[in-house]
Coordinates of C-alpha atoms in Angstrom, one line a residue:
X13 CA -22.5 -8.5 -53.1
X14 CA -19.7 -10.5 -51.9
X15 CA -17.5 -7.3 -51.6
X16 CA -20.4 -5.8 -49.4
X17 CA -20.4 -8.9 -47.3
X18 CA -16.6 -8.8 -46.8
X19 CA -16.7 -5.1 -45.9
X20 CA -19.0 -5.9 -43.3
X21 CA -16.7 -8.8 -42.2
X22 CA -13.9 -6.2 -41.6
X23 CA -16.4 -4.0 -39.8
X24 CA -17.3 -6.5 -37.5
X25 CA -13.7 -7.4 -36.8
X26 CA -12.6 -3.9 -36.0
X27 CA -15.7 -3.6 -34.0
X28 CA -14.7 -6.9 -32.0
X29 CA -11.2 -5.2 -31.4
X30 CA -12.3 -1.7 -30.6
X31 CA -14.7 -3.5 -27.7
X32 CA -11.8 -5.5 -26.8
X33 CA -9.5 -2.2 -26.1
X34 CA -12.2 -0.7 -24.3
X35 CA -12.9 -3.7 -21.8
X36 CA -11.6 -3.4 -18.3
X37 CA -8.0 -5.2 -18.1
X38 CA -8.6 -8.9 -16.8
X39 CA -7.2 -10.1 -13.5
X40 CA -4.5 -12.0 -15.1
X41 CA -3.3 -8.6 -16.8
X42 CA -3.4 -6.7 -13.5
X43 CA -1.5 -9.8 -12.0
X44 CA 1.3 -9.8 -14.4
X45 CA 1.6 -6.1 -14.3
X46 CA 2.0 -6.2 -10.6
X47 CA 4.3 -9.3 -10.7
X48 CA 6.7 -7.5 -13.2
X49 CA 6.8 -4.6 -11.0
X50 CA 7.8 -7.1 -8.3
X51 CA 10.3 -8.7 -10.2
X52 CA 12.2 -5.6 -10.8
X53 CA 12.1 -4.6 -7.2
X54 CA 13.8 -7.8 -6.3
X55 CA 16.6 -7.3 -8.8
X56 CA 17.5 -3.7 -7.2
X57 CA 20.8 -3.0 -5.3
X58 CA 20.1 -3.1 -1.6
X59 CA 21.8 0.2 -1.0
X60 CA 19.6 2.0 -3.3
X61 CA 16.4 0.1 -1.6
X62 CA 17.5 1.2 1.8
X63 CA 18.0 4.8 0.9
X64 CA 14.5 4.9 -0.9
X65 CA 13.1 3.1 2.4
X66 CA 14.7 5.9 4.7
X67 CA 13.0 8.5 2.1
X68 CA 9.5 6.8 2.6
X69 CA 9.8 6.5 6.4
X70 CA 10.9 10.3 6.5
X71 CA 7.8 11.0 4.0
X72 CA 5.1 9.0 6.0
X73 CA 6.1 11.3 8.9
X74 CA 4.1 14.2 7.0
X75 CA 0.7 12.1 7.5
X76 CA 1.3 12.6 11.4
X77 CA 1.8 16.3 10.7
X78 CA -1.2 16.5 8.6
X79 CA -3.3 15.0 11.1
X80 CA -2.3 17.0 13.8
X81 CA -2.9 20.1 11.8
X82 CA -6.4 19.3 11.0
X83 CA -7.2 18.0 14.3
X84 CA -5.9 21.2 16.0
X85 CA -7.7 23.5 13.8
X86 CA -11.1 21.5 13.7
X87 CA -13.6 23.0 16.3
X88 CA -14.1 19.8 19.1
X89 CA -16.9 17.6 17.9
X90 CA -17.9 14.2 17.0
X91 CA -17.3 14.9 13.5
X92 CA -13.5 16.0 14.0
X93 CA -11.8 12.5 13.1
X94 CA -13.7 12.6 9.8
X95 CA -11.6 16.0 8.9
X96 CA -8.6 15.0 10.7
X97 CA -8.2 11.5 9.1
X98 CA -7.8 13.3 5.6
X99 CA -4.2 14.1 6.6
X100 CA -3.5 10.3 7.2
X101 CA -3.3 10.0 3.2
X102 CA -0.7 12.9 3.0
X103 CA 2.6 10.7 3.5
X104 CA 1.1 7.7 1.2
X105 CA 0.6 10.4 -1.5
X106 CA 4.4 11.3 -1.1
X107 CA 5.8 7.9 -0.8
X108 CA 3.6 6.2 -3.8
X109 CA 3.7 8.9 -6.1
X110 CA 7.3 9.5 -5.6
X111 CA 8.1 5.5 -5.8
X112 CA 9.6 5.2 -2.5
X113 CA 10.3 1.9 -0.7
X114 CA 7.3 1.6 2.0
X115 CA 7.0 -2.2 3.8
X116 CA 3.4 -3.0 3.0
X117 CA 3.5 -1.0 -0.2
X118 CA 6.1 -2.6 -2.4
X119 CA 7.5 -5.4 -0.2
X120 CA 4.6 -7.7 -0.3
X121 CA 4.2 -7.9 -4.0
X122 CA 7.1 -9.8 -4.3
X123 CA 5.2 -12.9 -2.8
X124 CA 3.8 -13.2 -6.5
X125 CA 7.1 -14.0 -7.7
X126 CA 7.6 -16.3 -5.1
X127 CA 4.6 -18.4 -5.8
X128 CA 5.3 -18.1 -9.6
X129 CA 9.0 -19.2 -9.2
X130 CA 9.4 -21.2 -5.8
X131 CA 13.0 -21.2 -5.6
X132 CA 15.4 -20.4 -2.7
X133 CA 17.0 -17.6 -4.7
X134 CA 13.7 -15.7 -4.8
X135 CA 12.8 -16.3 -1.2
X136 CA 16.4 -15.2 0.0
X137 CA 15.8 -12.2 -2.0
X138 CA 12.4 -11.4 -1.0
X139 CA 13.6 -11.8 3.0
X140 CA 16.3 -9.4 2.1
X141 CA 14.1 -7.1 0.4
X142 CA 11.7 -7.1 3.3
X143 CA 14.5 -6.8 6.3
X144 CA 16.4 -3.8 4.2
X145 CA 13.1 -1.7 3.4
X146 CA 11.5 -2.4 7.0
X147 CA 14.9 -1.2 8.7
X148 CA 15.1 2.1 6.2
X149 CA 11.5 2.7 7.1
X150 CA 11.6 2.5 10.6
X151 CA 15.0 4.5 11.0
X152 CA 13.2 7.3 8.9
X153 CA 10.2 7.3 11.1
X154 CA 12.6 7.4 14.3
X155 CA 14.1 10.3 13.0
X156 CA 11.1 12.1 12.3
X157 CA 9.4 11.4 15.3
X158 CA 12.5 12.7 17.6
X159 CA 12.3 15.8 15.5
X160 CA 8.8 16.4 16.4
X161 CA 9.6 15.6 20.1
X162 CA 13.0 17.4 20.6
X163 CA 12.4 20.4 18.3
X164 CA 10.0 23.1 18.0
X165 CA 8.9 22.1 14.4
X166 CA 5.4 23.1 14.8
X167 CA 3.6 25.8 16.9
X168 CA 3.5 24.2 20.5
X169 CA -0.3 24.3 20.7
X170 CA -0.3 21.4 18.2
X171 CA 1.8 19.1 20.5
X172 CA -1.8 18.5 22.2
X173 CA -2.9 16.9 19.1
X174 CA 0.2 15.1 18.4
X175 CA 0.1 13.6 21.7
X176 CA -3.8 12.8 21.2
X177 CA -2.8 10.9 18.2
X178 CA 0.3 9.2 19.5
X179 CA -1.9 7.6 22.2
X180 CA -4.2 6.2 19.8
X181 CA -1.6 3.7 18.9
X182 CA -1.3 2.3 22.3
X183 CA -5.3 2.0 23.0
X184 CA -5.9 -1.8 22.0
X185 CA -5.1 -4.8 23.5
X186 CA -2.3 -7.2 21.2
X187 CA -5.3 -9.4 19.9
X188 CA -7.5 -6.3 18.7
X189 CA -4.1 -4.5 17.3
X190 CA -3.5 -7.7 15.6
X191 CA -6.9 -8.2 14.0
X192 CA -7.2 -4.6 13.0
X193 CA -3.9 -4.6 11.5
X194 CA -4.9 -7.6 9.1
X195 CA -7.4 -5.3 7.7
X196 CA -4.9 -2.5 7.2
X197 CA -2.6 -4.6 5.2
X198 CA -5.5 -6.0 3.4
X199 CA -6.4 -2.6 2.2
X200 CA -2.9 -1.7 1.2
X201 CA -2.5 -4.7 -0.8
X202 CA -6.2 -3.9 -2.5
X203 CA -5.3 -0.7 -3.4
X204 CA -1.9 -2.1 -5.0
X205 CA -4.1 -4.4 -7.0
X206 CA -5.8 -1.1 -8.3
X207 CA -2.9 1.3 -9.0
X208 CA -1.6 -0.3 -12.4
X209 CA -4.8 0.4 -14.5
X210 CA -6.0 3.1 -12.4
X211 CA -4.3 5.9 -14.4
X212 CA -5.5 9.3 -13.9
X213 CA -7.5 8.1 -10.9
X214 CA -4.4 7.1 -9.1
X215 CA -4.5 9.9 -6.5
X216 CA -7.9 9.4 -5.9
X217 CA -7.6 5.7 -5.1
X218 CA -4.6 6.2 -2.8
X219 CA -6.6 9.2 -0.9
X220 CA -10.0 6.9 -0.6
X221 CA -8.1 3.7 0.8
X222 CA -5.5 5.4 3.0
X223 CA -8.5 7.7 4.4
X224 CA -10.3 4.4 5.2
X225 CA -7.5 3.2 7.0
X226 CA -6.8 6.3 9.1
X227 CA -10.5 6.5 9.9
X228 CA -11.0 3.4 10.8
X229 CA -7.9 3.2 13.0
X230 CA -6.7 0.4 11.3
X231 CA -2.9 0.4 12.4
X232 CA 0.0 0.5 9.8
X233 CA 3.3 -0.3 10.7
X234 CA 5.1 2.5 8.9
X235 CA 2.7 5.2 9.4
X236 CA 1.7 4.5 13.1
X237 CA 5.4 4.4 13.8
X238 CA 6.0 7.8 13.4
X239 CA 3.2 8.6 16.1
X240 CA 4.0 5.5 18.4
X241 CA 7.6 6.7 18.4
X242 CA 6.8 10.2 19.4
X243 CA 4.8 9.0 22.3
X244 CA 8.3 7.0 23.3
X245 CA 10.7 10.1 22.8
X246 CA 8.4 12.3 24.5
X247 CA 8.3 9.9 27.5
X248 CA 4.3 8.8 27.1
X249 CA 5.3 5.5 26.7
X250 CA 8.3 3.1 27.0
X251 CA 10.3 1.3 24.4
X252 CA 8.9 -1.9 25.5
X253 CA 5.2 -0.5 25.1
X254 CA 6.3 0.3 21.7
X255 CA 7.3 -3.3 20.5
X256 CA 4.8 -5.1 22.6
X257 CA 1.6 -2.9 22.2
X258 CA 2.1 -1.7 18.8
X259 CA 5.0 -2.9 16.5
X260 CA 4.9 -6.8 16.6
X261 CA 1.0 -7.1 16.5
X262 CA 1.0 -4.4 13.8
X263 CA 3.7 -5.9 11.9
X264 CA 2.2 -9.5 12.1
X265 CA -1.4 -8.1 11.1
X266 CA -0.2 -5.9 8.1
X267 CA 1.9 -8.8 7.0
X268 CA -1.1 -11.3 7.4
X269 CA -3.3 -9.2 5.7
X270 CA -1.3 -8.2 2.7
X271 CA -0.1 -11.8 1.9
X272 CA -3.6 -13.0 2.0
X273 CA -5.1 -10.7 -0.1
X274 CA -2.0 -11.2 -2.7
X275 CA -1.3 -14.7 -2.4
X276 CA -4.4 -16.4 -1.4
X277 CA -7.1 -14.1 -3.1
X278 CA -5.3 -12.6 -6.5
X279 CA -3.0 -15.4 -6.9
X280 CA -5.4 -18.1 -6.9
X281 CA -8.0 -16.1 -8.8
X282 CA -5.4 -16.0 -11.7
X283 CA -3.7 -19.4 -11.3
X284 CA -7.1 -21.2 -11.5
X285 CA -8.7 -19.0 -14.3
X286 CA -9.3 -19.6 -17.7
X287 CA -8.5 -15.9 -18.7
X288 CA -5.5 -16.4 -20.5
X289 CA -7.2 -19.1 -22.9
X290 CA -10.2 -16.6 -23.2
X291 CA -7.9 -14.0 -24.5
X292 CA -5.9 -16.1 -27.0
X293 CA -9.5 -17.3 -28.4
X294 CA -10.7 -13.8 -28.9
X295 CA -7.2 -12.5 -30.5
X296 CA -7.9 -15.2 -32.8
X297 CA -11.3 -13.9 -34.1

């Protein structure tokens, strides 16, 4: 009888361990996975970061091409944006799956390390990371936008679609642009929070989140810069309009939205939770 009770006790213990493995990871586990990745990014040599950021800026140009192609080949109707917005996800897929450095994608997560360590060294490295990646991204988008404007990269009939997409980046006033950009930064940060344990659903997560950003016309500083700079190179808008109407409100909004979610929401729920203690208690069972 004692042996039978011992076997049942072992079986119960194994069942608990199996149930534990099947649970979704806690917020603390997701936080630690993202924080470690951010810590790794902060230690990368700046030249390597810059070239990766340049590649990301170039890759994001394919979001504009994909949108323009879908827009051009879709019949004019009220549902045309529903189809064309799928092209917005293309550049994000290339950048995220290719592990390239994208501002708002890999650069806002070091805020987690800043909140944990709170030192001048980490703050300085974070600022350097932001500057290097942003400059690299912007140079890449400028090269891509100039190539579309000055060379026959696409069939000339696609130019109308390119111009229409580019014009949307200048439609809203500063305050509206800022608020919409906050939502874009928030969604990108939310996507990052989902990625570590999305596993086989990673592609689906990227497509769904970025499709929503594109369909809602929430401006993203890098994806939108390709179209906005295309408008500058073709003479639709001046460089002053680019910085005043698009660049500054979008950059500020993306950073506010991303840092709000990463720092205020996700960090706070981990810092003020008892998840670590609960996990320790379960392991002792």
